[in-house]
Coordinates of C-alpha atoms and ligand atoms in Angstrom, one line a residue:
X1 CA 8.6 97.0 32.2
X2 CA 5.5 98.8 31.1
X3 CA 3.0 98.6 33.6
X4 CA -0.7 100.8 34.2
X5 CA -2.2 100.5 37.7
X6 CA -5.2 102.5 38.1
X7 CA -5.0 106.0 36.1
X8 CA -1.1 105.8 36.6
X9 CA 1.3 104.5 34.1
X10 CA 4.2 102.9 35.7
X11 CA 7.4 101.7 34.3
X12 CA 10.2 99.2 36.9
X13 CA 13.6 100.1 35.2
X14 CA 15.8 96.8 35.9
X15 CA 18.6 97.2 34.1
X16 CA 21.9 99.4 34.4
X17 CA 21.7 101.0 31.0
X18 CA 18.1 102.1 31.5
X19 CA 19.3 103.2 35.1
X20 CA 21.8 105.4 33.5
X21 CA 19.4 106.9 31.5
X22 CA 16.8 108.3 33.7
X23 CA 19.3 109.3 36.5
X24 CA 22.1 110.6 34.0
X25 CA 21.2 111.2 30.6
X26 CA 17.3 112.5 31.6
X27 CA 18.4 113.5 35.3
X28 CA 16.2 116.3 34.8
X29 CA 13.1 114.7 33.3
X30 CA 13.2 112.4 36.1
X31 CA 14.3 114.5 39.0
X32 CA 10.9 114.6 40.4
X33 CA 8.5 112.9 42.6
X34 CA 5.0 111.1 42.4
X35 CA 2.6 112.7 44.0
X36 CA 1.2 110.5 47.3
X37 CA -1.3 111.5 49.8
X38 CA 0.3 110.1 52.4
X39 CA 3.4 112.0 52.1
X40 CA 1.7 115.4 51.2
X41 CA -0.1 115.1 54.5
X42 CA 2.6 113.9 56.8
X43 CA 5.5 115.5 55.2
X44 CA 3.8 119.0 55.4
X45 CA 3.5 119.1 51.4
X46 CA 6.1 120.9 49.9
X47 CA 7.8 121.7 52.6
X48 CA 10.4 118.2 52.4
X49 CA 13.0 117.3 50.7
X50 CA 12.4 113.3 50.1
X51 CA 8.7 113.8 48.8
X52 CA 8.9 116.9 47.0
X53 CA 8.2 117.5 43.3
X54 CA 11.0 119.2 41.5
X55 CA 11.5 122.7 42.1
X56 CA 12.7 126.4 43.2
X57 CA 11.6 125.6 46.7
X58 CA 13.0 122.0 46.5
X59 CA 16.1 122.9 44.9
X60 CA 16.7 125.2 48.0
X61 CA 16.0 123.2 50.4
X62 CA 18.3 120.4 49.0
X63 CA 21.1 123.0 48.7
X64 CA 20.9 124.2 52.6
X65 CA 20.7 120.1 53.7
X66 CA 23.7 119.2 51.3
X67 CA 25.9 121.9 52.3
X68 CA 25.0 122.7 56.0
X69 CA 22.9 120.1 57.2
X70 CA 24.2 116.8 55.9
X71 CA 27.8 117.8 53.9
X72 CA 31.2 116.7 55.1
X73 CA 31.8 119.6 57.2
X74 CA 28.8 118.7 59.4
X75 CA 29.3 115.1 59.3
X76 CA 32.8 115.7 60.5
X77 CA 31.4 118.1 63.1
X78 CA 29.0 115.9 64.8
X79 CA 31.3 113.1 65.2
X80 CA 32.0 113.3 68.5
X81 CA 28.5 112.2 69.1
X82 CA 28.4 109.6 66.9
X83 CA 31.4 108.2 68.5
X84 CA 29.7 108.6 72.2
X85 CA 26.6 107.4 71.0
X86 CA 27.9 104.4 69.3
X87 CA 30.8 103.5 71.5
X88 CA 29.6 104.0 74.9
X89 CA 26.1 103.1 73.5
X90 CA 24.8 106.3 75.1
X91 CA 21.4 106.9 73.1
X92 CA 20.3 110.5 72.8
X93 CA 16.9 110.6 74.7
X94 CA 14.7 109.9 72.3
X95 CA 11.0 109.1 73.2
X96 CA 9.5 105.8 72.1
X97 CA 6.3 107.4 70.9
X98 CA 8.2 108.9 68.6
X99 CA 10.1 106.1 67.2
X100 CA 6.5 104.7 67.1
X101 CA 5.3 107.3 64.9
X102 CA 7.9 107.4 63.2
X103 CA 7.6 103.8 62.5
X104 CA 3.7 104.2 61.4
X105 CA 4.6 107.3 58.5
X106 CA 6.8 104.9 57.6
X107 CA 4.4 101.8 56.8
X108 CA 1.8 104.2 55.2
X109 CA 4.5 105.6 52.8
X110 CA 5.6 102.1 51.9
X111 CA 2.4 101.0 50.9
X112 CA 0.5 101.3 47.3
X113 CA -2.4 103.2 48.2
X114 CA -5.8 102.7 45.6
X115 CA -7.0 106.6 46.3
X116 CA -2.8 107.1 45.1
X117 CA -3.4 104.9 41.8
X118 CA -6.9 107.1 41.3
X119 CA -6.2 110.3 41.5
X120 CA -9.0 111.9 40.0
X121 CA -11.6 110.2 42.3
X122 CA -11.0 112.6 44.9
X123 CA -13.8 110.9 47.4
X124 CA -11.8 108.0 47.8
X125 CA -9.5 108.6 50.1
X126 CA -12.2 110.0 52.6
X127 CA -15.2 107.7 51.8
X128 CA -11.9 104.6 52.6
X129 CA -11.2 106.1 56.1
X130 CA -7.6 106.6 54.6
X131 CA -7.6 110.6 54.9
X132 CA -9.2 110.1 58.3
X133 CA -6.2 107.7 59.4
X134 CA -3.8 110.0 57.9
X135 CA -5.0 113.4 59.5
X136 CA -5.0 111.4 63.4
X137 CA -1.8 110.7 62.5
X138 CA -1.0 113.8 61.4
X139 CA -2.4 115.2 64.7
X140 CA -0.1 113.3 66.7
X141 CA 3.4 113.7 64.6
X142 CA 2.5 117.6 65.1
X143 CA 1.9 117.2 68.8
X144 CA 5.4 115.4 69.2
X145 CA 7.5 117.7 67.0
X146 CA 6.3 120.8 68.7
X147 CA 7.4 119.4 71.8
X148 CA 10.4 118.4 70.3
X149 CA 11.0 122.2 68.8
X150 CA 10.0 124.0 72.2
X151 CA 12.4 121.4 74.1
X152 CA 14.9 122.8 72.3
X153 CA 14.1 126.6 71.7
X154 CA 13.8 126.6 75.3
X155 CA 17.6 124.5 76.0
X156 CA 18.6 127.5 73.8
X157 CA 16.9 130.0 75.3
X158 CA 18.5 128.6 78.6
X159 CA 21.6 128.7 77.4
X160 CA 22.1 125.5 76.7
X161 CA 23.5 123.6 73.2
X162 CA 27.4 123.5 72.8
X163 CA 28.2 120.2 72.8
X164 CA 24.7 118.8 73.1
X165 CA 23.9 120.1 69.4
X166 CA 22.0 117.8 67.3
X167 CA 20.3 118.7 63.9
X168 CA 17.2 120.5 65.2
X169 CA 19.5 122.4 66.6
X170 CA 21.4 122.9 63.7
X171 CA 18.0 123.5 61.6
X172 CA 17.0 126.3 64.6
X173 CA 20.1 127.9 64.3
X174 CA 19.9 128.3 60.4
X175 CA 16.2 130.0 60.6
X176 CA 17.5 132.5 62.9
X177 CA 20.9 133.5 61.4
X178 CA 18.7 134.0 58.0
X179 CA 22.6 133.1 56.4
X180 CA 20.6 131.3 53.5
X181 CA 19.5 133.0 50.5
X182 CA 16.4 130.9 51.3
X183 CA 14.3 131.6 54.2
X184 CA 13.9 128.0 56.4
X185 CA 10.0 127.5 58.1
X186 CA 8.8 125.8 60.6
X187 CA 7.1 123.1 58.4
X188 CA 10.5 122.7 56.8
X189 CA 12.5 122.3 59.8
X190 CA 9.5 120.1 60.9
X191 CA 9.5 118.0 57.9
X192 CA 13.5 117.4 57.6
X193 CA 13.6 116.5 61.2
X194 CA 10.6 113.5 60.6
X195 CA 12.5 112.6 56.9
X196 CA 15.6 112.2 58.3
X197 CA 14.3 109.6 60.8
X198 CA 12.5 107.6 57.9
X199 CA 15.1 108.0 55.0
X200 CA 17.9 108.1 57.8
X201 CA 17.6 105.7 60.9
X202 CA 15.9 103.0 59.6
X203 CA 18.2 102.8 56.3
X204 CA 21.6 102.9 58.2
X205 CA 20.0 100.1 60.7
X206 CA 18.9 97.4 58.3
X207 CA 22.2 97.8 56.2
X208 CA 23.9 97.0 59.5
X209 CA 21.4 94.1 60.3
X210 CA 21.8 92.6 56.7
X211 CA 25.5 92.6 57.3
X212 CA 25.8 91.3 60.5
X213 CA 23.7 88.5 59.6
X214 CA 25.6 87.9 56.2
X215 CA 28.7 87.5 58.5
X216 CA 26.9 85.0 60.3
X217 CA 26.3 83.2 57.3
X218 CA 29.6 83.0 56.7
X219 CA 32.2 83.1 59.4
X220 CA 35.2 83.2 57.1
X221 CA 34.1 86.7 56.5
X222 CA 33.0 87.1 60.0
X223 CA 36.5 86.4 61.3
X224 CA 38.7 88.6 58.5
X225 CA 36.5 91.6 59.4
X226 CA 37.2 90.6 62.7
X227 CA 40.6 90.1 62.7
X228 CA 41.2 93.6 60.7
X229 CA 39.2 95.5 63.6
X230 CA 41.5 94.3 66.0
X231 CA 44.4 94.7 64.4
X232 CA 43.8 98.3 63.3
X233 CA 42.2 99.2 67.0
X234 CA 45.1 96.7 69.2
X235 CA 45.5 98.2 72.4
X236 CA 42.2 100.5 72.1
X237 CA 39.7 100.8 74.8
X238 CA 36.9 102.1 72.1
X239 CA 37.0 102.1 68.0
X240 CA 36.4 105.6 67.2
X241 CA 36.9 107.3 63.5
X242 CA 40.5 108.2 63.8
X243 CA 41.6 104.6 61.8
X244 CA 38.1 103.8 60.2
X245 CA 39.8 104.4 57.0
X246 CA 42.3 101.9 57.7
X247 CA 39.7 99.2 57.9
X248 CA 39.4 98.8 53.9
X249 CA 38.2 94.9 54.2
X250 CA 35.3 96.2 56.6
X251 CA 34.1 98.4 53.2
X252 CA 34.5 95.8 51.0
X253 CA 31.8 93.6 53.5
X254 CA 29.3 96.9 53.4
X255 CA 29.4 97.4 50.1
X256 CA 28.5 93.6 49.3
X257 CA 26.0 94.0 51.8
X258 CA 24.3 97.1 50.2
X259 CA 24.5 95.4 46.7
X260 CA 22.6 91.9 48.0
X261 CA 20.3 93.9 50.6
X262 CA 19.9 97.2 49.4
X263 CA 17.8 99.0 52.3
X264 CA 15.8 100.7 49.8
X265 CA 15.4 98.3 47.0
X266 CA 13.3 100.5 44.8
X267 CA 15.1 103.8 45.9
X268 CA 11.9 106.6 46.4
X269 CA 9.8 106.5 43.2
X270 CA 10.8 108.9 40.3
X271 CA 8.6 111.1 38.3
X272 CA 8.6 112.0 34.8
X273 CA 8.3 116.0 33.6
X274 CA 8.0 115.6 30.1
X275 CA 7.5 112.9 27.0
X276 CA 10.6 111.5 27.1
X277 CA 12.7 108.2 25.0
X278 CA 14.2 105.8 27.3
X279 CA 16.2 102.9 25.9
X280 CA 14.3 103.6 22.9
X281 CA 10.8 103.0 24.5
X282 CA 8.9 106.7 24.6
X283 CA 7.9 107.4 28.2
X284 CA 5.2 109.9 28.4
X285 CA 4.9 112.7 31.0
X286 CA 3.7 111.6 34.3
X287 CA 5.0 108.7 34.6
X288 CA 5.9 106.8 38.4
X289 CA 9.0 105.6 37.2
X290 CA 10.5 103.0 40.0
X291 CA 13.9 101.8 39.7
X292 CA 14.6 98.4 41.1
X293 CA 18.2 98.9 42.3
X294 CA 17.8 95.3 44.2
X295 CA 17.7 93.7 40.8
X296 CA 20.3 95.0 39.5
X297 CA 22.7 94.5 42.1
X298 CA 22.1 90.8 41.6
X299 CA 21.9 90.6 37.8
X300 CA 24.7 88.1 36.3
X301 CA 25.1 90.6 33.4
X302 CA 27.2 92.3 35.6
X303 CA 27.8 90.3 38.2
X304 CA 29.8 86.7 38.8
X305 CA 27.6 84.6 41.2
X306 CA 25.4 87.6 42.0
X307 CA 23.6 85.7 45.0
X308 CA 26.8 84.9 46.5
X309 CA 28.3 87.1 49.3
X310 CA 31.5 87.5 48.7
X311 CA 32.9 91.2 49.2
X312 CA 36.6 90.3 48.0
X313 CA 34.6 91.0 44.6
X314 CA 35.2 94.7 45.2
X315 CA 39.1 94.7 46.1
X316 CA 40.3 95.9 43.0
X317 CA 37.4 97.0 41.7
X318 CA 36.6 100.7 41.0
X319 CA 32.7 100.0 41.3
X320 CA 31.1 102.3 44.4
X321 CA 27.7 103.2 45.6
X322 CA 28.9 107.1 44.2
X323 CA 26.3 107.4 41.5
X324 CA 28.3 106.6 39.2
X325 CA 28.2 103.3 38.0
X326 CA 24.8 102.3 37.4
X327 CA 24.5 98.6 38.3
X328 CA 25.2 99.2 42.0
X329 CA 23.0 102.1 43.1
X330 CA 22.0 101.5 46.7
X331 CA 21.7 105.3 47.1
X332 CA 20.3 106.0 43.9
X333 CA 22.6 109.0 41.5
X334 CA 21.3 112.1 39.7
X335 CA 19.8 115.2 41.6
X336 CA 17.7 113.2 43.6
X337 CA 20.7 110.8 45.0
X338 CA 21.0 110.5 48.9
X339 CA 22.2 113.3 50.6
X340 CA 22.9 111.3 53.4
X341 CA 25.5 109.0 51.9
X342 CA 28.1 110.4 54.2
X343 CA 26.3 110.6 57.3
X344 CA 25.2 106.6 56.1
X345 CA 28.4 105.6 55.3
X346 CA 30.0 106.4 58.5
X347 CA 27.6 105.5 61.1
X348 CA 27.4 102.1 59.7
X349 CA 30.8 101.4 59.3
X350 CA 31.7 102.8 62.7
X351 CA 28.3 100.4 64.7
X352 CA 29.9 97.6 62.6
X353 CA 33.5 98.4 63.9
X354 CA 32.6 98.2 67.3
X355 CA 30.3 95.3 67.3
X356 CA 33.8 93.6 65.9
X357 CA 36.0 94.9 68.3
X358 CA 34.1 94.4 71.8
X359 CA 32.2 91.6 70.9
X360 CA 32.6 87.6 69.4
X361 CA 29.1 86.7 68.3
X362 CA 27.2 83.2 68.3
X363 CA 24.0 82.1 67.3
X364 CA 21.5 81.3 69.5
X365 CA 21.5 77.5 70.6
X366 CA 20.2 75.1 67.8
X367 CA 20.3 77.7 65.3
X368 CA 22.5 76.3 62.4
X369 CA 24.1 79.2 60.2
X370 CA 23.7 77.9 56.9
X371 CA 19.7 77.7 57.7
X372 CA 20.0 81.4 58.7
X373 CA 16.4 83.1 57.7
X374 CA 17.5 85.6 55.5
X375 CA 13.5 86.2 54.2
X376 CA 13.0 90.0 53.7
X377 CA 10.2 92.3 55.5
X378 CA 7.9 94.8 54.0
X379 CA 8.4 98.5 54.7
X380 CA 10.0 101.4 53.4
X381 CA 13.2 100.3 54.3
X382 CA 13.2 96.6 53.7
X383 CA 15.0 94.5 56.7
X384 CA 15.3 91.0 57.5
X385 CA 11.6 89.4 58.7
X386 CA 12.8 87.3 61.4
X387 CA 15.1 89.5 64.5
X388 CA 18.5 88.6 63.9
X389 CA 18.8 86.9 67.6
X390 CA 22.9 86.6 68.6
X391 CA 24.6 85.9 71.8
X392 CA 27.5 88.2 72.4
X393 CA 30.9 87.0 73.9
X394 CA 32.8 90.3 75.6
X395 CA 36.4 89.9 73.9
X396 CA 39.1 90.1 77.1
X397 CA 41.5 91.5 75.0
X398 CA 40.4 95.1 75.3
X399 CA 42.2 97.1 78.1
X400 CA 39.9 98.8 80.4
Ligands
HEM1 C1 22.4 103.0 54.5 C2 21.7 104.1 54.6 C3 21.0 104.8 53.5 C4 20.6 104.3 52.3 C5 20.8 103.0 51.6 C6 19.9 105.4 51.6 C7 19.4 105.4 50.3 C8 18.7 106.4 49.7 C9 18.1 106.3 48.4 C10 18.1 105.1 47.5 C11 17.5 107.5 48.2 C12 16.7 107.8 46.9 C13 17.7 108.3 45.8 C14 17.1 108.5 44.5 O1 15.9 108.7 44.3 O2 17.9 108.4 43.5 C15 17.6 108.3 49.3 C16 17.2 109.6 49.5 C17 17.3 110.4 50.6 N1 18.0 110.0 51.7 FE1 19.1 108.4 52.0 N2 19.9 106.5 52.5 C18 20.5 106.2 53.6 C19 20.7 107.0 54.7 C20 20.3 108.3 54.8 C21 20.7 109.2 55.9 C22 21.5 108.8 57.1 C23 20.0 110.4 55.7 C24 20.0 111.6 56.5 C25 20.7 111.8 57.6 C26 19.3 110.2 54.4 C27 18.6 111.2 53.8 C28 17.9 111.1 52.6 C29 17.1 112.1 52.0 C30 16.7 113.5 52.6 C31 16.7 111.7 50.7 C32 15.8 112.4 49.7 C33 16.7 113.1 48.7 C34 15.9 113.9 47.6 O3 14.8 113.4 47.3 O4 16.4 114.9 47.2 N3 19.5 109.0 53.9 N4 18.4 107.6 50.3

């Protein structure tokens, strides 16, 4: 779909084929981003890695968070505190201004801005009150990451870290062992720390809202992911990683839940570099190319019942979220795919484990499954509108 809003030519790819071809065949046509005030101004243009048109800098940047920021070795590395933070439900101290703000970049980057879709009428923004809202804002994410960077420089400086490590720390320790060819900033480790929040946090907690309330929906699923959890973990005081693998029916239920409820159902918008032919339509350079991954995770082309929830679909199915099979893309594919898959992937599944495990879950009185609102919310990351209100029921048959 061919579509021109303001001064910038759009184009909503909806089907697998044409998915394949801008994240595959023209990966590098499409590899980079739009340009949007709102994220040059609050992601320290340049400097990040989600917002960032294609380049030498961006290329870096991606490298250093793929291999020692977000790779396997470092998810494996920090899951001790995953496994304290999820299974003693010990939250790192984390200050709810921050969330807040976090919470507020988010809204403004969701949201189609007019000054965005005229970009050559350079007094909009300002004569709108838009760039006046964006630099307070601006002001005040500055003010808290500071803090949050001296906090630690000073832990360091104390001694401190060791266990405690978390990725600022991991960032900090990068810029001062220089052992990248590419020379970290401040305004990068600023801008990876905020990103991370948005493209991190709020993604891994609306896929696990979407599929506890699918369970709900239906409690035959509810009880054989259920049943598997306590089978794998029987005689367990806490579910930590060492079986997660084990629990193969509990991946099945995520992956259904990504393809119905992707958290970012448009991925992050693409951009074209150059004239290029998609699907035999010519798409000229400059193009906000938006791929509506939520459509085609529910398009009966190549899927049975595609509103249905029903992750036995997957059993023997080789289709995953990998990138490579382009009508179930939850975390995109190409050079611009999530980085974060693993770190996603396992936080996810292990919240979901231990909700299973500890807890037998009810609806609130009166509320009837079936009638379940499953209506979705606006944002960047697109949750359910209505709280997912549950009663929990401690299971006894965990030893103390
Ligand atoms: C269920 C959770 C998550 C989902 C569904 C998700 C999905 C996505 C998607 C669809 C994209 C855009 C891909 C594209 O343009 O092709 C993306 C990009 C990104 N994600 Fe995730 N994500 C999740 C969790 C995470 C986590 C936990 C992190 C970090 C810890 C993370 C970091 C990023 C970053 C940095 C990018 C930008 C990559 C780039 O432009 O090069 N994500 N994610």
């Amino acid at each position: 779909m061919h579509l021109r809003l303001g001064e910038v030519p759009h184009v909503v790819v909806s089907s697998s084929r044409a998915a394949r071809e801008v994240m595959k065949t023209h990966d590098a046509v499409f590899a980079s981003r739009p340009s949007l005030l709102a994220a040059e101004m609050m992601t320290y243009a340049g400097s990040d890695l989600v917002f960032t048109r294609y380049g030498e800098s961006y290329k870096r940047l991606r490298k250093i968070c793929v291999v020692e920021v977000l790779g396997a070795g470092r998810v494996r590395y920090f899951r001790p505190v995953r496994e304290e933070e999820t299974v003693l439900g010990k939250a790192r101290e984390l200050d709810d201004g921050f969330l807040r703000m976090v919470e507020s970049v988010s809204e403004v980057m969701a949201g189609f801005k007019v000054s965005d879709l005229f970009p050559s009428l350079k007094f909009l923004p300002a004569v709108t009150g838009y760039k006046a809202q964006l630099r307070r804002m601006r002001r005040e994410m500055e003010s808290m990451l500071d803090g949050i960077i001296d906090e630690h420089k000073e832990r360091r400086a104390e001694g401190g870290g060791g266990n405690e490590e978390d990725l600022v720390d991991v960032l900090l320790n990068l810029q001062a062992s220089g052992s990248t060819d590419f020379s970290l900033t401040m305004d990068n480790i600023k801008a990876v720390t905020v990103e991370v929040f948005i493209a991190g946090v709020e993604t891994s907690a609306t896929a696990i809202d979407w599929t506890m309330a699918e369970m709900m929906k239906d409690e035959r699923v509810l009880r054989k992911a259920q049943e598997e959890v306590r089978q794998v973990y029987r005689g367990k005081t806490n579910v930590d990683e060492s079986s997660l693998h084990e629990l193969k029916y509990l991946d099945l239920v995520i992956k259904e839940s990504l393809r119905l409820h992707p958290p970012l159902p448009l991925l992050f918008p693409r951009e074209s570099q150059a004239k290029v032919e998609v699907c035999g339509y010519e798409i000229p350079a400059k193009t906000k190319v938006i791929v509506n991954c939520w459509a085609i995770g529910r398009d009966p082309q190549y899927w049975i019942e595609p509103t249905k929830f029903y992750p036995e679909r997957f059993a023997d199915s080789t289709i995953d979220y990998k990138g490579n099979n382009f009508e179930f893309i939850p975390f995109g594919a190409g050079r611009r795919m999530c980085p974060g898959m693993l770190y996603a992937t396992a936080v996810v599944k292990l919240t979901l484990a231990n909700l299973l495990y500890h807890f037998d879950w009810k609806l609130v009185d009166g509320m009837d499954a079936e009638n379940l609102d499953m209506t979705e919310a606006f944002g960047v990351a697109v949750g359910r509108k209505c709280s997912l209100c549950l009663i929990p029921i401690a299971y006894d048959d965990v030893p103390i």
